[in-house]
Each structure stands twice: as C-alpha cells, then as structure tokens.
mmCIF file of C-alpha atoms and ligand atoms in Angstrom:
data_model
loop_
_atom_site.group_PDB
_atom_site.id
_atom_site.type_symbol
_atom_site.label_atom_id
_atom_site.label_comp_id
_atom_site.label_asym_id
_atom_site.label_seq_id
_atom_site.Cartn_x
_atom_site.Cartn_y
_atom_site.Cartn_z
ATOM 1 C CA MET A 25 3.921 -5.988 -24.643
ATOM 2 C CA GLU A 26 0.461 -7.715 -25.005
ATOM 3 C CA PRO A 27 -1.826 -7.260 -22.063
ATOM 4 C CA ASP A 28 -2.265 -10.522 -20.000
ATOM 5 C CA ARG A 29 -5.345 -12.438 -21.008
ATOM 6 C CA ASP A 30 -7.403 -14.737 -18.778
ATOM 7 C CA ALA A 31 -9.705 -16.924 -21.085
ATOM 8 C CA GLY A 32 -9.698 -14.067 -23.604
ATOM 9 C CA ARG A 33 -10.352 -11.300 -21.141
ATOM 10 C CA THR A 34 -7.879 -8.635 -20.175
ATOM 11 C CA VAL A 35 -6.714 -9.036 -16.509
ATOM 12 C CA ARG A 36 -7.694 -5.885 -14.574
ATOM 13 C CA ARG A 37 -4.887 -5.012 -12.240
ATOM 14 C CA CYS A 38 -4.461 -2.243 -9.693
ATOM 15 C CA VAL A 39 -1.712 -1.111 -7.343
ATOM 16 C CA CYS A 40 -1.903 -0.168 -3.634
ATOM 17 C CA PRO A 41 1.249 1.795 -3.111
ATOM 18 C CA GLY A 42 2.825 2.888 0.264
ATOM 19 C CA SER A 43 5.707 2.790 2.639
ATOM 20 C CA TYR A 44 4.033 0.061 4.781
ATOM 21 C CA ASP A 45 6.439 0.502 7.745
ATOM 22 C CA PRO A 46 4.654 -1.577 8.893
ATOM 23 C CA ILE A 47 1.285 -2.655 7.280
ATOM 24 C CA THR A 48 -1.723 -1.879 9.509
ATOM 25 C CA LEU A 49 -5.264 -3.160 9.626
ATOM 26 C CA GLY A 50 -6.181 0.082 7.851
ATOM 27 C CA HIS A 51 -3.957 -0.769 4.931
ATOM 28 C CA LEU A 52 -5.325 -4.395 4.888
ATOM 29 C CA ASP A 53 -8.828 -3.213 4.718
ATOM 30 C CA VAL A 54 -8.004 -1.115 1.607
ATOM 31 C CA ILE A 55 -6.131 -4.004 0.070
ATOM 32 C CA LYS A 56 -9.035 -6.458 0.620
ATOM 33 C CA ARG A 57 -11.598 -4.101 -0.832
ATOM 34 C CA ALA A 58 -9.224 -3.522 -3.879
ATOM 35 C CA ALA A 59 -8.896 -7.319 -4.239
ATOM 36 C CA ALA A 60 -12.733 -7.619 -4.429
ATOM 37 C CA LEU A 61 -12.800 -5.064 -7.282
ATOM 38 C CA TYR A 62 -9.851 -6.086 -9.334
ATOM 39 C CA ASP A 63 -8.557 -9.401 -10.746
ATOM 40 C CA GLU A 64 -5.150 -8.713 -9.248
ATOM 41 C CA VAL A 65 -3.745 -6.262 -6.658
ATOM 42 C CA VAL A 66 -0.087 -5.416 -6.559
ATOM 43 C CA VAL A 67 1.019 -4.031 -3.176
ATOM 44 C CA ALA A 68 3.917 -1.788 -4.061
ATOM 45 C CA VAL A 69 6.265 -1.085 -1.216
ATOM 46 C CA LEU A 70 8.274 2.052 -1.576
ATOM 47 C CA TYR A 71 11.479 2.080 0.334
ATOM 48 C CA ASN A 72 12.711 5.632 0.806
ATOM 49 C CA GLN A 73 16.370 5.519 1.722
ATOM 50 C CA ALA A 74 16.227 9.219 2.897
ATOM 51 C CA LYS A 75 13.568 8.298 5.512
ATOM 52 C CA GLN A 76 14.684 6.270 8.450
ATOM 53 C CA GLY A 77 12.151 3.419 8.723
ATOM 54 C CA MET A 78 11.762 0.845 11.397
ATOM 55 C CA PHE A 79 11.512 -2.219 9.118
ATOM 56 C CA THR A 80 13.796 -3.183 6.207
ATOM 57 C CA PRO A 81 12.227 -3.670 2.775
ATOM 58 C CA ALA A 82 12.474 -7.452 3.286
ATOM 59 C CA GLU A 83 10.724 -7.240 6.659
ATOM 60 C CA ARG A 84 7.865 -5.099 5.242
ATOM 61 C CA MET A 85 7.432 -7.494 2.347
ATOM 62 C CA GLU A 86 7.355 -10.428 4.731
ATOM 63 C CA LEU A 87 4.763 -8.832 6.939
ATOM 64 C CA ILE A 88 2.588 -7.963 3.932
ATOM 65 C CA GLN A 89 2.813 -11.407 2.647
ATOM 66 C CA ALA A 90 1.840 -12.942 5.966
ATOM 67 C CA GLU A 91 -1.147 -10.509 6.290
ATOM 68 C CA CYS A 92 -2.292 -11.121 2.721
ATOM 69 C CA ALA A 93 -1.772 -14.916 2.797
ATOM 70 C CA ASP A 94 -5.461 -15.655 2.393
ATOM 71 C CA LEU A 95 -5.908 -13.199 -0.520
ATOM 72 C CA PRO A 96 -4.843 -15.236 -3.669
ATOM 73 C CA ASN A 97 -4.973 -12.260 -6.064
ATOM 74 C CA VAL A 98 -2.665 -10.089 -3.953
ATOM 75 C CA ARG A 99 1.099 -9.973 -4.480
ATOM 76 C CA ALA A 100 3.810 -7.615 -3.118
ATOM 77 C CA ILE A 101 6.655 -5.967 -4.923
ATOM 78 C CA GLU A 102 9.188 -3.356 -3.657
ATOM 79 C CA PHE A 103 10.457 -0.360 -5.565
ATOM 80 C CA GLN A 104 12.673 2.650 -4.862
ATOM 81 C CA GLY A 105 14.225 5.374 -7.015
ATOM 82 C CA ARG A 106 11.559 5.406 -9.679
ATOM 83 C CA LEU A 107 8.151 6.810 -10.352
ATOM 84 C CA LEU A 108 5.104 4.800 -9.400
ATOM 85 C CA VAL A 109 3.606 5.364 -12.779
ATOM 86 C CA ASP A 110 6.593 3.812 -14.456
ATOM 87 C CA VAL A 111 6.054 0.719 -12.310
ATOM 88 C CA CYS A 112 2.417 0.773 -13.264
ATOM 89 C CA GLN A 113 3.228 0.899 -17.003
ATOM 90 C CA GLU A 114 5.786 -1.872 -16.752
ATOM 91 C CA LEU A 115 3.229 -4.156 -14.958
ATOM 92 C CA GLU A 116 0.188 -3.007 -16.994
ATOM 93 C CA ILE A 117 -1.510 -1.576 -13.961
ATOM 94 C CA THR A 118 -4.269 0.806 -14.907
ATOM 95 C CA ALA A 119 -5.384 2.111 -11.503
ATOM 96 C CA ILE A 120 -3.807 3.219 -8.218
ATOM 97 C CA VAL A 121 -6.112 2.460 -5.221
ATOM 98 C CA LYS A 122 -5.717 4.525 -2.090
ATOM 99 C CA GLY A 123 -7.692 4.750 1.207
ATOM 100 C CA LEU A 124 -8.709 8.181 2.498
ATOM 101 C CA ARG A 125 -9.088 8.514 6.297
ATOM 102 C CA GLY A 126 -10.094 12.281 6.111
ATOM 103 C CA GLU A 127 -9.360 15.641 4.609
ATOM 104 C CA THR A 128 -5.649 15.551 5.414
ATOM 105 C CA ASP A 129 -5.193 12.465 3.429
ATOM 106 C CA TYR A 130 -7.226 14.039 0.603
ATOM 107 C CA SER A 131 -4.990 17.072 0.495
ATOM 108 C CA TYR A 132 -1.912 14.931 0.443
ATOM 109 C CA GLU A 133 -3.165 12.421 -2.125
ATOM 110 C CA LEU A 134 -4.942 14.742 -4.630
ATOM 111 C CA PRO A 135 -1.828 16.409 -6.158
ATOM 112 C CA MET A 136 -0.194 12.946 -6.577
ATOM 113 C CA ALA A 137 -3.312 11.607 -8.173
ATOM 114 C CA VAL A 138 -3.467 14.573 -10.644
ATOM 115 C CA MET A 139 0.309 14.430 -11.396
ATOM 116 C CA ASN A 140 0.118 10.683 -11.932
ATOM 117 C CA ARG A 141 -2.692 11.206 -14.488
ATOM 118 C CA TYR A 142 -0.783 14.060 -16.087
ATOM 119 C CA LEU A 143 2.119 11.789 -16.559
ATOM 120 C CA THR A 144 0.284 8.784 -17.812
ATOM 121 C CA GLU A 145 -3.241 7.562 -18.172
ATOM 122 C CA VAL A 146 -3.196 5.779 -14.764
ATOM 123 C CA GLU A 147 -6.145 6.749 -12.793
ATOM 124 C CA THR A 148 -6.384 6.979 -8.895
ATOM 125 C CA LEU A 149 -9.395 5.608 -7.125
ATOM 126 C CA PHE A 150 -10.029 6.639 -3.525
ATOM 127 C CA LEU A 151 -11.814 4.369 -1.129
ATOM 128 C CA PRO A 152 -13.302 5.888 2.011
ATOM 129 C CA GLY A 153 -11.279 4.588 5.062
ATOM 130 C CA ASP A 154 -13.258 2.254 7.291
ATOM 131 C CA PRO A 155 -14.329 4.366 10.334
ATOM 132 C CA SER A 156 -12.713 1.709 12.644
ATOM 133 C CA TYR A 157 -9.297 2.754 11.313
ATOM 134 C CA THR A 158 -9.455 6.503 10.858
ATOM 135 C CA GLN A 159 -6.899 6.926 13.715
ATOM 136 C CA VAL A 160 -4.544 4.259 12.344
ATOM 137 C CA SER A 161 -1.299 5.118 10.676
ATOM 138 C CA SER A 162 2.029 3.314 10.645
ATOM 139 C CA SER A 163 3.813 6.170 12.191
ATOM 140 C CA LEU A 164 1.319 6.585 15.115
ATOM 141 C CA ILE A 165 1.310 2.818 15.635
ATOM 142 C CA LYS A 166 5.190 2.917 15.953
ATOM 143 C CA GLU A 167 5.133 5.939 18.279
ATOM 144 C CA VAL A 168 2.488 4.541 20.652
ATOM 145 C CA ALA A 169 4.159 1.089 20.673
ATOM 146 C CA ARG A 170 7.530 2.671 21.378
ATOM 147 C CA PHE A 171 6.166 4.097 24.585
ATOM 148 C CA GLY A 172 4.475 0.992 25.689
ATOM 149 C CA GLY A 173 0.886 1.627 24.459
ATOM 150 C CA ASP A 174 -1.181 -1.384 23.415
ATOM 151 C CA VAL A 175 -2.138 -0.998 19.738
ATOM 152 C CA SER A 176 -2.202 -4.788 19.185
ATOM 153 C CA GLY A 177 -5.809 -4.538 17.924
ATOM 154 C CA LEU A 178 -4.856 -2.178 15.114
ATOM 155 C CA VAL A 179 -2.255 -4.439 13.345
ATOM 156 C CA GLY A 180 -2.176 -8.186 12.482
ATOM 157 C CA PRO A 181 -0.737 -10.650 15.067
ATOM 158 C CA ARG A 182 2.403 -11.192 13.031
ATOM 159 C CA VAL A 183 3.003 -7.387 12.790
ATOM 160 C CA TRP A 184 2.426 -6.862 16.511
ATOM 161 C CA GLN A 185 4.934 -9.722 17.235
ATOM 162 C CA ALA A 186 7.474 -7.998 14.832
ATOM 163 C CA LEU A 187 6.932 -4.594 16.383
ATOM 164 C CA THR A 188 7.333 -5.745 19.990
ATOM 165 C CA ALA A 189 10.430 -7.745 18.942
ATOM 166 C CA LYS A 190 12.013 -4.606 17.409
ATOM 167 C CA LEU A 191 11.158 -2.503 20.419
ATOM 168 C CA ALA A 192 12.356 -5.122 23.041
HETATM 169 O O1 LIG B 18 2.699 5.413 2.542
HETATM 170 P P1 LIG B 18 3.059 6.717 1.812
HETATM 171 O O2 LIG B 18 4.528 6.973 2.231
HETATM 172 O O3 LIG B 18 2.199 7.854 2.125
HETATM 173 O O4 LIG B 18 3.109 6.441 0.220
HETATM 174 C C1 LIG B 18 3.498 7.431 -0.668
HETATM 175 C C2 LIG B 18 3.717 6.879 -2.058
HETATM 176 C C3 LIG B 18 4.627 5.707 -2.016
HETATM 177 C C4 LIG B 18 2.426 6.452 -2.641
HETATM 178 C C5 LIG B 18 4.339 8.024 -2.978
HETATM 179 O O5 LIG B 18 5.303 8.680 -2.310
HETATM 180 C C6 LIG B 18 4.829 7.608 -4.318
HETATM 181 O O6 LIG B 18 4.021 7.183 -5.181
HETATM 182 N N1 LIG B 18 6.206 7.489 -4.455
HETATM 183 C C7 LIG B 18 6.867 7.005 -5.619
HETATM 184 C C8 LIG B 18 7.563 8.038 -6.355
HETATM 185 C C9 LIG B 18 6.652 8.813 -7.250
HETATM 186 O O7 LIG B 18 5.997 8.355 -8.082
HETATM 187 N N2 LIG B 18 6.518 10.151 -6.894
HETATM 188 C C10 LIG B 18 5.649 11.088 -7.568
HETATM 189 C C11 LIG B 18 4.233 10.967 -7.107
HETATM 190 S S1 LIG B 18 3.188 12.052 -8.035
#
C-alpha cells in the first residue's frame, strides 16, 4: 500500500498504545505531546480478555474520544488478539510513543521496545512523564476511587463521572 500523502509529503503517524482502563491525565499528557510531534496520533486500546477490567472496550474508547475531543489529529482504535507491530504495519505507523514515569516503567517498557524493533522496524520513543503525574496509573486511580478517595484532579471530568457512576 502506498503511504498516505498530504500535499506530496508523507504523513508521519505514531501510536500511543495501552489498556486505558480508564484514560488518566498522565496518558493525556503523553498523547498531547505526541500530537505536537506527529501529524497523526493513533491511540490504540488493548482489550485483554484475560484481565478483568473496569471499563468495556466501548467505554474506554468513548472516554478517550471525550478527552481528546480538542485534538484534531488524534483518533482511537481498539485491538485484541494481535501484535501491536502488526497494527502499526497495517496503519503505516512508524513509531510507538510511551511515557515513562520512572525506572519501573523503563524496566517494563524496554524489553517490549527492543522486541518490537526486532520484529519490525517500528521504533519506540519514550517521553519523560510530567512530574505532576508520576503517581498516576489507571490501577491506582481505580483502587483509590473504590475506597472513596478523591482523585478527581488526576482524570478528566468525564472520566471521573464514569468512575463514580461505576462505583456507585
Ligand atoms: O497500558 P499497558 O497495559 O501497560 O499497555 C501494554 C501494551 C498494550 C502496550 C502491550 O501489552 C502491547 O503492546 N500488547 C499488544 C500485544 C503485543 O504486541 N505484545 C508483544 C509486545 S513486545
């Protein structure tokens, strides 16, 4: 397939993959920064059937779309049961962009980045996480919210509304 062209120029496209169960302000920060670097950002939502998530794939997609409504070059897709690099090749995506909150993220992400490059020529770019969000993860947000903690400042308003509705 011929690469997309925009006025004769190849469209530079990256992917921000994750479970997004649900999207947090930490995720959004990385997506916004990727959107400033690339022509198009594909937010790829992995739905792992083996992992019991809080939000369905459709709910995760809806929340991402609400959070990214003011980012015209960002779109969301969902995938499961296939390699991320296969999704990248199908959509002509040349880079995976991930945020790193610290050493634990680095240790988790590095083998995947190396494996993805071994499998294809898709590169992984790491963005240093914004210090305001180093404590933010979807799992911690859900755990704290489940026990009544106020983490409304760490997710978008639509996500907070959806979280409180799920837990009501
Ligand atoms: O938000 P997460 O759960 O940390 O994201 C992990 C994700 C989705 C990036 C990773 O599990 C992934 O890419 N899964 C797709 C299947 C795949 O390609 N696995 C091999 C990775 S080398």
